[in-house]
CSV table of C-alpha atoms and ligand atoms in Angstrom, one decimal:
chain,number,residue,atom,x,y,z
A,919,MET,CA,22.9,-11.8,10.4
A,920,LYS,CA,19.0,-12.3,9.1
A,921,ARG,CA,18.3,-15.5,7.5
A,922,ILE,CA,14.8,-15.3,5.8
A,923,PRO,CA,13.6,-18.7,4.6
A,924,VAL,CA,11.5,-18.5,0.8
A,925,GLU,CA,9.2,-21.3,0.2
A,926,ALA,CA,8.5,-21.5,-3.6
A,927,SER,CA,9.4,-24.5,-5.9
A,928,ARG,CA,12.9,-24.4,-4.5
A,929,LYS,CA,13.2,-23.5,-1.0
A,930,TYR,CA,16.1,-21.2,-0.4
A,931,ASP,CA,17.5,-18.6,2.3
A,932,VAL,CA,17.9,-14.9,2.0
A,933,LEU,CA,21.0,-13.9,4.1
A,934,VAL,CA,20.6,-10.1,5.0
A,935,GLY,CA,23.7,-8.6,7.0
A,936,TYR,CA,26.7,-6.3,6.9
A,937,GLY,CA,30.2,-7.5,5.9
A,938,ILE,CA,29.0,-10.8,5.1
A,939,LEU,CA,30.4,-11.3,1.4
A,940,GLU,CA,33.7,-12.0,2.9
A,941,ASN,CA,32.2,-15.5,4.0
A,942,ALA,CA,30.0,-16.0,0.5
A,943,GLY,CA,31.7,-19.3,0.1
A,944,GLY,CA,30.9,-20.3,3.3
A,945,TYR,CA,27.3,-19.8,2.8
A,946,CYS,CA,27.2,-21.3,-0.6
A,947,ARG,CA,29.1,-24.6,0.9
A,948,GLU,CA,26.1,-24.7,3.4
A,949,VAL,CA,23.7,-25.4,0.4
A,950,ILE,CA,26.0,-26.7,-2.5
A,951,GLU,CA,28.9,-28.5,-2.4
A,952,PRO,CA,32.2,-27.3,-3.7
A,953,CYS,CA,32.2,-27.1,-7.5
A,954,LYS,CA,32.8,-24.8,-10.6
A,955,ALA,CA,31.4,-21.6,-9.9
A,956,LEU,CA,30.9,-18.7,-12.7
A,957,ILE,CA,30.9,-15.5,-11.1
A,958,ILE,CA,28.7,-13.0,-13.6
A,959,THR,CA,29.0,-9.4,-12.7
A,960,ASP,CA,29.3,-6.0,-14.7
A,961,SER,CA,31.9,-3.9,-15.1
A,962,ASN,CA,31.2,-1.3,-12.4
A,963,VAL,CA,31.0,-4.2,-9.8
A,964,GLU,CA,33.8,-6.5,-11.0
A,965,PRO,CA,36.4,-4.0,-9.6
A,966,LEU,CA,34.5,-3.5,-6.4
A,967,TYR,CA,33.6,-7.1,-4.9
A,968,SER,CA,34.8,-9.8,-7.5
A,969,ASP,CA,38.0,-10.1,-5.6
A,970,THR,CA,36.4,-10.7,-2.1
A,971,VAL,CA,33.7,-13.1,-3.7
A,972,THR,CA,36.2,-15.0,-5.4
A,973,ALA,CA,38.8,-15.4,-2.5
A,974,SER,CA,36.1,-16.8,-0.3
A,975,LEU,CA,34.8,-19.0,-2.8
A,976,LEU,CA,38.3,-20.4,-3.3
A,977,ASN,CA,38.9,-20.7,0.1
A,978,SER,CA,35.8,-22.8,0.5
A,979,GLY,CA,36.8,-25.4,-2.2
A,980,TYR,CA,35.0,-23.8,-5.6
A,981,SER,CA,36.9,-23.3,-8.9
A,982,VAL,CA,36.1,-20.0,-9.9
A,983,PHE,CA,35.4,-18.4,-13.3
A,984,HIS,CA,34.4,-14.9,-14.2
A,985,TYR,CA,32.2,-13.4,-16.8
A,986,VAL,CA,32.0,-9.7,-16.9
A,987,PHE,CA,29.9,-7.5,-19.3
A,988,THR,CA,29.3,-4.0,-19.8
A,989,ALA,CA,27.2,-2.4,-17.0
A,990,GLY,CA,23.9,-1.0,-17.6
A,991,GLU,CA,20.2,-1.8,-18.7
A,992,ARG,CA,21.4,-1.8,-22.4
A,993,SER,CA,23.2,-4.8,-21.8
A,994,LYS,CA,20.2,-6.8,-20.7
A,995,ASN,CA,19.9,-8.4,-23.9
A,996,ILE,CA,20.2,-11.8,-25.9
A,997,HIS,CA,23.7,-11.1,-27.0
A,998,THR,CA,25.0,-10.8,-23.7
A,999,LEU,CA,22.7,-13.8,-22.6
A,1000,THR,CA,24.3,-15.8,-25.4
A,1001,ALA,CA,27.6,-15.0,-24.5
A,1002,ILE,CA,27.2,-16.0,-21.0
A,1003,LEU,CA,26.1,-19.1,-22.2
A,1004,GLU,CA,28.8,-20.0,-24.7
A,1005,PHE,CA,31.2,-19.2,-22.2
A,1006,ALA,CA,29.8,-21.6,-19.7
A,1007,ALA,CA,30.0,-24.2,-22.1
A,1008,GLU,CA,33.4,-23.6,-23.6
A,1009,ASN,CA,34.3,-23.9,-20.1
A,1010,ARG,CA,32.7,-27.2,-19.5
A,1011,PHE,CA,30.1,-26.2,-16.7
A,1012,THR,CA,27.7,-29.4,-16.2
A,1013,ARG,CA,24.6,-29.5,-14.4
A,1014,THR,CA,26.2,-29.9,-10.8
A,1015,ASP,CA,27.9,-26.5,-11.2
A,1016,ILE,CA,26.7,-22.9,-10.1
A,1017,PHE,CA,26.3,-19.4,-11.4
A,1018,VAL,CA,27.0,-16.4,-8.9
A,1019,ALA,CA,24.9,-13.3,-9.7
A,1020,LEU,CA,27.3,-10.4,-8.2
A,1021,GLY,CA,25.8,-6.9,-9.0
A,1022,GLY,CA,22.4,-5.3,-9.7
A,1023,GLY,CA,19.0,-6.3,-11.1
A,1024,VAL,CA,20.5,-6.1,-14.6
A,1025,THR,CA,23.1,-8.7,-13.5
A,1026,GLY,CA,20.6,-10.8,-11.2
A,1027,ASP,CA,18.2,-11.1,-14.1
A,1028,ILE,CA,20.3,-12.1,-17.0
A,1029,ALA,CA,22.6,-14.4,-15.1
A,1030,GLY,CA,19.2,-15.8,-13.3
A,1031,LEU,CA,17.9,-16.6,-17.0
A,1032,ALA,CA,21.3,-17.8,-17.9
A,1033,ALA,CA,21.3,-20.4,-15.2
A,1034,ALA,CA,17.4,-21.4,-16.0
A,1035,LEU,CA,18.4,-22.1,-19.9
A,1036,TYR,CA,21.8,-23.4,-19.4
A,1037,GLN,CA,21.9,-27.5,-19.5
A,1038,ARG,CA,17.7,-27.2,-18.9
A,1039,GLY,CA,18.9,-25.4,-15.6
A,1040,ILE,CA,21.6,-25.3,-13.0
A,1041,ARG,CA,21.6,-23.6,-9.5
A,1042,TYR,CA,22.5,-20.3,-8.9
A,1043,VAL,CA,23.3,-17.7,-6.1
A,1044,GLN,CA,22.0,-14.3,-6.2
A,1045,VAL,CA,24.6,-11.4,-4.7
A,1046,PRO,CA,22.7,-8.6,-4.9
A,1047,THR,CA,24.8,-5.3,-4.5
A,1048,THR,CA,22.5,-2.5,-5.1
A,1049,PHE,CA,19.3,-1.6,-2.8
A,1050,LEU,CA,17.3,-2.3,-5.7
A,1051,ALA,CA,18.2,-5.7,-6.2
A,1052,ALA,CA,18.6,-6.5,-2.4
A,1053,ILE,CA,14.6,-5.8,-1.6
A,1054,ASP,CA,13.3,-7.2,-5.2
A,1055,SER,CA,14.9,-8.5,-8.2
A,1056,SER,CA,17.0,-11.1,-6.3
A,1057,VAL,CA,14.4,-12.8,-4.7
A,1058,GLY,CA,11.2,-14.7,-6.3
A,1059,GLY,CA,12.7,-16.0,-9.3
A,1060,LYS,CA,11.7,-13.8,-11.8
A,1061,THR,CA,14.7,-13.7,-14.7
A,1062,ALA,CA,14.4,-11.9,-17.7
A,1063,ILE,CA,16.3,-9.9,-20.8
A,1064,ASN,CA,14.7,-7.0,-22.8
A,1065,LEU,CA,13.6,-7.5,-26.4
A,1066,ILE,CA,13.6,-4.8,-29.1
A,1067,ALA,CA,9.8,-4.8,-28.6
A,1068,GLY,CA,10.2,-4.4,-25.0
A,1069,LYS,CA,11.3,-4.7,-21.4
A,1070,ASN,CA,11.6,-8.3,-19.7
A,1071,LEU,CA,9.8,-9.9,-23.0
A,1072,ALA,CA,11.7,-13.1,-22.8
A,1073,GLY,CA,12.4,-14.7,-19.2
A,1074,ALA,CA,11.7,-17.6,-17.0
A,1075,PHE,CA,10.8,-18.2,-13.6
A,1076,TRP,CA,13.9,-19.7,-11.8
A,1077,GLN,CA,14.8,-19.7,-8.3
A,1078,PRO,CA,18.0,-19.2,-6.9
A,1079,SER,CA,19.6,-21.6,-4.2
A,1080,LEU,CA,20.5,-18.8,-2.1
A,1081,VAL,CA,20.6,-15.0,-1.6
A,1082,ILE,CA,23.6,-13.4,0.0
A,1083,CYS,CA,22.8,-9.6,0.6
A,1084,ASP,CA,25.6,-7.5,2.3
A,1085,CYS,CA,24.2,-4.1,3.0
A,1086,ASP,CA,27.8,-2.8,3.3
A,1087,THR,CA,27.9,-2.9,-0.6
A,1088,PHE,CA,25.2,0.1,-0.7
A,1089,LYS,CA,28.3,2.3,0.6
A,1090,THR,CA,29.6,2.4,-3.2
A,1091,LEU,CA,26.2,3.1,-4.9
A,1092,PRO,CA,25.9,6.4,-6.5
A,1093,ASP,CA,23.1,8.2,-5.1
A,1094,SER,CA,20.9,7.9,-8.1
A,1095,VAL,CA,21.4,4.2,-8.3
A,1096,PHE,CA,20.4,3.8,-4.3
A,1097,ALA,CA,17.3,6.2,-5.0
A,1098,ASP,CA,16.3,3.5,-7.6
A,1099,GLY,CA,15.9,1.1,-4.9
A,1100,THR,CA,14.1,3.5,-2.6
A,1101,ALA,CA,11.3,3.6,-5.3
A,1102,GLU,CA,10.7,-0.1,-4.9
A,1103,ALA,CA,11.0,0.0,-1.3
A,1104,ILE,CA,8.2,2.9,-1.4
A,1105,LYS,CA,6.2,0.7,-3.6
A,1106,TYR,CA,6.2,-2.0,-0.9
A,1107,GLY,CA,5.1,0.3,1.7
A,1108,MET,CA,2.4,1.7,-0.8
A,1109,ILE,CA,1.1,-2.2,-1.7
A,1110,THR,CA,0.8,-3.5,1.9
A,1111,GLU,CA,2.7,-1.9,4.6
A,1112,LEU,CA,1.9,1.7,5.8
A,1113,PRO,CA,4.8,2.0,8.6
A,1114,LEU,CA,7.2,1.2,5.9
A,1115,PHE,CA,5.9,3.9,3.6
A,1116,GLU,CA,5.6,6.5,6.6
A,1117,GLN,CA,9.4,5.7,7.0
A,1118,PHE,CA,10.1,6.9,3.7
A,1119,GLU,CA,7.9,9.7,3.9
A,1120,HIS,CA,9.1,11.2,7.3
A,1121,GLY,CA,11.8,9.3,8.7
A,1122,SER,CA,15.2,8.4,8.3
A,1123,ILE,CA,16.6,5.2,6.7
A,1124,SER,CA,20.2,5.3,6.4
A,1125,ARG,CA,20.8,3.6,9.8
A,1126,ASP,CA,18.1,1.0,9.3
A,1127,LEU,CA,18.9,-0.5,5.8
A,1128,ASP,CA,19.1,-4.0,7.2
A,1129,ASN,CA,15.8,-3.8,8.8
A,1130,ILE,CA,14.1,-2.1,5.6
A,1131,VAL,CA,15.7,-5.0,3.4
A,1132,THR,CA,14.3,-7.7,5.7
A,1133,SER,CA,10.6,-6.0,5.8
A,1134,CYS,CA,10.6,-5.6,2.0
A,1135,VAL,CA,11.8,-9.2,1.3
A,1136,ASN,CA,9.3,-10.7,4.1
A,1137,ILE,CA,6.6,-8.9,2.0
A,1138,LYS,CA,8.1,-10.4,-1.3
A,1139,ARG,CA,8.6,-13.8,0.1
A,1140,ARG,CA,4.6,-13.8,1.6
A,1141,LEU,CA,3.6,-13.1,-2.1
A,1142,VAL,CA,5.9,-15.3,-3.8
A,1143,SER,CA,5.0,-18.3,-1.4
A,1144,ARG,CA,1.3,-17.5,-2.3
A,1145,ASP,CA,1.7,-17.1,-6.2
A,1146,GLU,CA,5.1,-17.9,-7.5
A,1147,TYR,CA,3.9,-17.7,-11.4
A,1148,ASP,CA,2.6,-14.4,-11.0
A,1149,ARG,CA,-1.2,-15.2,-11.6
A,1150,GLY,CA,-2.9,-13.5,-8.5
A,1151,ALA,CA,-1.5,-11.5,-5.4
A,1152,ARG,CA,2.1,-11.5,-6.6
A,1153,GLN,CA,0.9,-9.0,-9.2
A,1154,LEU,CA,0.7,-6.5,-6.5
A,1155,LEU,CA,4.4,-6.0,-6.9
A,1156,ASN,CA,3.7,-4.6,-10.4
A,1157,PHE,CA,2.2,-1.4,-8.7
A,1158,GLY,CA,3.6,1.2,-11.2
A,1159,HIS,CA,5.3,-1.3,-13.5
A,1160,THR,CA,3.1,-1.4,-16.5
A,1161,ILE,CA,3.6,2.4,-17.2
A,1162,GLY,CA,7.2,2.3,-15.8
A,1163,HIS,CA,8.3,-0.1,-18.3
A,1164,ALA,CA,6.8,1.7,-21.0
A,1165,ILE,CA,8.7,4.9,-20.1
A,1166,GLU,CA,11.9,2.7,-19.7
A,1167,LYS,CA,11.5,1.7,-23.2
A,1168,LEU,CA,10.8,4.7,-24.7
A,1169,SER,CA,13.4,6.4,-23.2
A,1170,GLY,CA,16.0,4.1,-24.5
A,1171,TYR,CA,16.6,2.9,-21.1
A,1172,SER,CA,18.0,6.4,-20.2
A,1173,ILE,CA,15.3,7.0,-17.7
A,1174,SER,CA,16.1,3.9,-14.9
A,1175,HIS,CA,13.9,1.6,-13.6
A,1176,GLY,CA,13.7,3.2,-10.3
A,1177,ASN,CA,12.4,6.5,-11.7
A,1178,ALA,CA,10.2,4.9,-14.4
A,1179,ILE,CA,8.1,3.1,-12.0
A,1180,SER,CA,8.2,6.0,-9.5
A,1181,ILE,CA,6.2,7.8,-12.3
A,1182,GLY,CA,4.1,5.1,-13.1
A,1183,MET,CA,3.1,4.5,-9.3
A,1184,VAL,CA,2.2,8.4,-9.3
A,1185,MET,CA,0.4,8.4,-12.6
A,1186,MET,CA,-1.5,5.2,-11.2
A,1187,SER,CA,-2.4,6.9,-8.1
A,1188,ARG,CA,-3.9,10.3,-9.8
A,1189,ALA,CA,-5.8,8.1,-12.3
A,1190,ALA,CA,-7.3,6.0,-9.5
A,1191,GLU,CA,-8.4,9.2,-7.8
A,1192,GLN,CA,-9.9,10.6,-10.7
A,1193,MET,CA,-11.8,7.5,-11.1
A,1194,SER,CA,-13.1,7.7,-7.4
A,1195,MET,CA,-11.0,4.1,-7.1
A,1196,THR,CA,-9.4,5.5,-3.9
A,1197,ARG,CA,-10.7,5.6,-0.2
A,1198,GLU,CA,-8.0,8.3,0.4
A,1199,PRO,CA,-5.9,10.7,-1.8
A,1200,CYS,CA,-2.5,9.2,-2.1
A,1201,SER,CA,-0.9,10.4,-5.0
A,1202,LYS,CA,0.2,13.9,-3.4
A,1203,ARG,CA,1.5,12.0,-0.3
A,1204,LEU,CA,3.1,9.5,-2.6
A,1205,SER,CA,4.8,12.1,-4.9
A,1206,ARG,CA,6.2,13.9,-2.3
A,1207,ALA,CA,7.8,11.1,-0.4
A,1208,LEU,CA,9.5,10.0,-3.6
A,1209,GLU,CA,10.7,13.4,-4.5
A,1210,ARG,CA,12.0,13.4,-0.8
A,1211,HIS,CA,14.5,10.8,-2.0
A,1212,GLY,CA,15.5,12.4,-5.3
A,1213,LEU,CA,13.3,10.4,-7.5
A,1214,GLU,CA,11.2,11.8,-10.8
A,1215,THR,CA,7.4,11.9,-10.6
A,1216,GLU,CA,6.6,13.7,-13.9
A,1217,CYS,CA,6.4,11.8,-17.1
A,1218,PRO,CA,8.1,13.3,-20.0
A,1219,TYR,CA,5.6,11.5,-22.6
A,1220,LYS,CA,2.3,12.1,-23.9
A,1221,ALA,CA,-0.6,9.6,-23.4
A,1222,GLY,CA,-0.5,8.5,-27.2
A,1223,GLU,CA,3.3,7.7,-27.0
A,1224,LEU,CA,3.0,5.8,-23.9
A,1225,LEU,CA,0.1,3.9,-25.3
A,1226,GLU,CA,1.6,1.6,-27.8
A,1227,ALA,CA,4.4,0.7,-25.2
A,1228,VAL,CA,1.9,-0.3,-22.4
A,1229,LEU,CA,-0.2,-2.4,-24.8
A,1230,GLY,CA,3.0,-4.3,-25.7
A,1231,ASP,CA,3.7,-5.3,-21.8
A,1232,LYS,CA,3.8,-8.8,-21.0
A,1233,LYS,CA,1.0,-8.0,-18.1
A,1234,ARG,CA,-1.4,-7.7,-21.0
A,1235,SER,CA,-3.6,-10.8,-21.6
A,1236,GLY,CA,-5.8,-10.7,-24.8
A,1237,ASP,CA,-7.9,-7.6,-24.7
A,1238,GLU,CA,-7.5,-7.2,-21.0
A,1239,ILE,CA,-4.9,-5.8,-18.7
A,1240,THR,CA,-4.7,-6.0,-15.0
A,1241,LEU,CA,-3.7,-3.0,-13.0
A,1242,VAL,CA,-2.5,-2.1,-9.5
A,1243,ILE,CA,-4.7,0.5,-8.1
A,1244,PRO,CA,-3.8,2.0,-4.7
A,1245,THR,CA,-6.8,2.7,-2.2
A,1246,ARG,CA,-4.9,4.3,0.2
A,1247,PRO,CA,-0.9,4.3,1.4
A,1248,GLY,CA,-0.3,1.1,2.5
A,1249,LYS,CA,-3.3,-0.8,0.4
A,1250,CYS,CA,-3.5,-1.6,-3.3
A,1251,ARG,CA,-5.6,-4.0,-5.3
A,1252,LEU,CA,-5.7,-5.5,-8.5
A,1253,HIS,CA,-8.2,-4.3,-11.2
A,1254,THR,CA,-8.4,-5.5,-14.8
A,1255,VAL,CA,-9.6,-3.1,-17.3
A,1256,PRO,CA,-10.2,-3.5,-21.2
A,1257,THR,CA,-7.0,-2.4,-23.2
A,1258,GLY,CA,-9.5,0.3,-24.8
A,1259,ASP,CA,-9.6,2.0,-21.1
A,1260,ILE,CA,-5.9,2.8,-20.9
A,1261,GLU,CA,-5.6,5.5,-23.4
A,1262,ARG,CA,-8.0,7.5,-20.8
A,1263,ILE,CA,-6.2,6.1,-17.7
A,1264,LEU,CA,-2.9,7.5,-19.0
A,1265,GLU,CA,-4.7,10.7,-19.8
A,1266,LEU,CA,-5.8,10.7,-16.4
A,1267,GLY,CA,-2.3,9.9,-14.9
A,1268,LEU,CA,-0.9,12.7,-16.5
A,1269,LYS,CA,-3.1,15.2,-15.0
A,1270,ARG,CA,-1.9,17.1,-11.8
A,1271,GLY,CA,-4.1,17.0,-9.1
A,1272,ASP,CA,-4.3,21.1,-8.9
A,1273,GLU,CA,-4.9,21.0,-12.6
B,2477,NAD,P1,21.8,-2.4,-12.4
B,2477,NAD,O1,22.0,-3.7,-12.2
B,2477,NAD,O2,22.1,-1.7,-13.8
B,2477,NAD,O3,22.6,-1.4,-11.5
B,2477,NAD,C1,22.7,-0.1,-11.7
B,2477,NAD,C2,24.2,0.4,-11.6
B,2477,NAD,O4,24.7,0.3,-10.4
B,2477,NAD,C3,24.8,-0.4,-12.6
B,2477,NAD,O5,25.6,0.7,-13.1
B,2477,NAD,C4,25.6,-1.0,-12.1
B,2477,NAD,O6,26.9,-1.2,-12.3
B,2477,NAD,C5,25.9,-0.2,-10.5
B,2477,NAD,N1,26.5,-1.2,-9.4
B,2477,NAD,C6,25.6,-2.2,-8.8
B,2477,NAD,N2,26.1,-2.5,-7.7
B,2477,NAD,C7,26.8,-1.2,-7.3
B,2477,NAD,C8,27.6,-1.0,-5.8
B,2477,NAD,N3,27.6,-1.9,-4.9
B,2477,NAD,N4,28.7,0.2,-6.0
B,2477,NAD,C9,28.7,0.8,-7.4
B,2477,NAD,N5,27.8,0.7,-8.0
B,2477,NAD,C10,27.2,-0.5,-8.4
B,2477,NAD,O7,20.5,-1.9,-11.9
B,2477,NAD,P2,19.3,-1.9,-10.6
B,2477,NAD,O8,18.7,-0.8,-10.3
B,2477,NAD,O9,20.1,-3.0,-9.7
B,2477,NAD,O10,18.3,-3.2,-11.1
B,2477,NAD,C11,17.2,-2.7,-12.2
B,2477,NAD,C12,16.9,-3.9,-13.1
B,2477,NAD,O11,16.3,-5.0,-12.1
B,2477,NAD,C13,16.2,-3.6,-14.3
B,2477,NAD,O12,16.3,-4.4,-15.4
B,2477,NAD,C14,14.6,-4.2,-13.6
B,2477,NAD,O13,13.7,-4.8,-14.5
B,2477,NAD,C15,15.2,-5.4,-12.8
B,2477,NAD,N6,14.2,-5.9,-11.7
B,2477,NAD,C16,13.9,-7.0,-11.6
B,2477,NAD,C17,13.0,-7.7,-10.9
B,2477,NAD,C18,12.8,-9.1,-10.6
B,2477,NAD,O14,11.6,-9.4,-9.6
B,2477,NAD,N7,13.6,-10.1,-11.5
B,2477,NAD,C19,12.7,-6.5,-10.0
B,2477,NAD,C20,12.8,-5.3,-9.9
B,2477,NAD,C21,13.9,-4.9,-10.7
B,2478,LIG,N1,9.6,-7.2,-9.3
B,2478,LIG,C1,8.2,-7.8,-9.3
B,2478,LIG,C2,8.1,-9.5,-8.9
B,2478,LIG,O1,9.0,-9.9,-8.7
B,2478,LIG,O2,7.0,-9.9,-9.3
């Protein structure tokens, strides 16, 4: 098992290994004395992994409660959040107790926000069970729900006390959900680490998942420790996300986060090439790598349709928006543009290179 320390406003470890869910309680006990633990999970993950985590927490002296919500991005809303907070209050959780987010990024984001809000903040443990949650959403303390107006528009920075990532849980993921994680892993390769990108471009990944998770978490922890509150370097992690969030919203969340950011990354790369901002062309390499892993790369919406949703994104600040521009595979940079330029950038992003 690997132990990766994260240095942020709260210091914590990310544990990465195989079969480690069975000792989840023991790992929790290393950092949090036995107390009440509320396992927050979704309707798909509950029958798969809740018993294992519950038994381990009970064996380590915790008393365990469960809150299960309907799986899916559409549950990442204020109603689910309120229901979790009311459940904790009805069961007399106090500030010395903990929440345990068992599931993918939806569970982690909503349980993390509930932990940030409940009695002005209680500790929580992330137990990611999707590839995406393992490499991205469980680390770094961004928590959120979606509003009707758009994606992740209400949230808080609230770091977990521990992250327990058992790569064995990926074995039960549907291929399309695994692919969503691949999109974020390719993003890490594109923004800072060419060899990681090349592994997805040409190599095999299935036997190397714990190393890939470790590489991604290492990239993320470096960016989070430099810029926990997303005012600078951390924004590189948003590559493809401004357009991706717009696509998710326009689709009513029927296009998954991974597919949406996959399309968003390709569009940003095409636009950057056509604006002569790249040092090497990268959009074709990027789209081939994404398609190799079953991800969508073509946007079903027109520039005008995307524009409004992009302008509602939280990465906008006044009349400007900061975009992540690839200069070559393995290197991206931040570039702030006036919001008036966005429609043209979207149009360029929609043009395939061979058109
Ligand atoms: P998800 O949590 O909805 O999980 C996807 C599907 O897989 C769900 O149906 C879930 O029930 C199921 N599932 C989860 N684990 C499983 C397992 N081991 N076996 C079988 N099925 C399983 O989605 P996701 O792709 O994990 O996460 C996407 C979310 O993460 C989005 O809301 C996105 O905004 C958010 N996100 C947040 C951050 C952050 O920094 N906070 C970063 C990236 C993405
Ligand atoms: N997923 C983007 C971030 O954590 O900053």
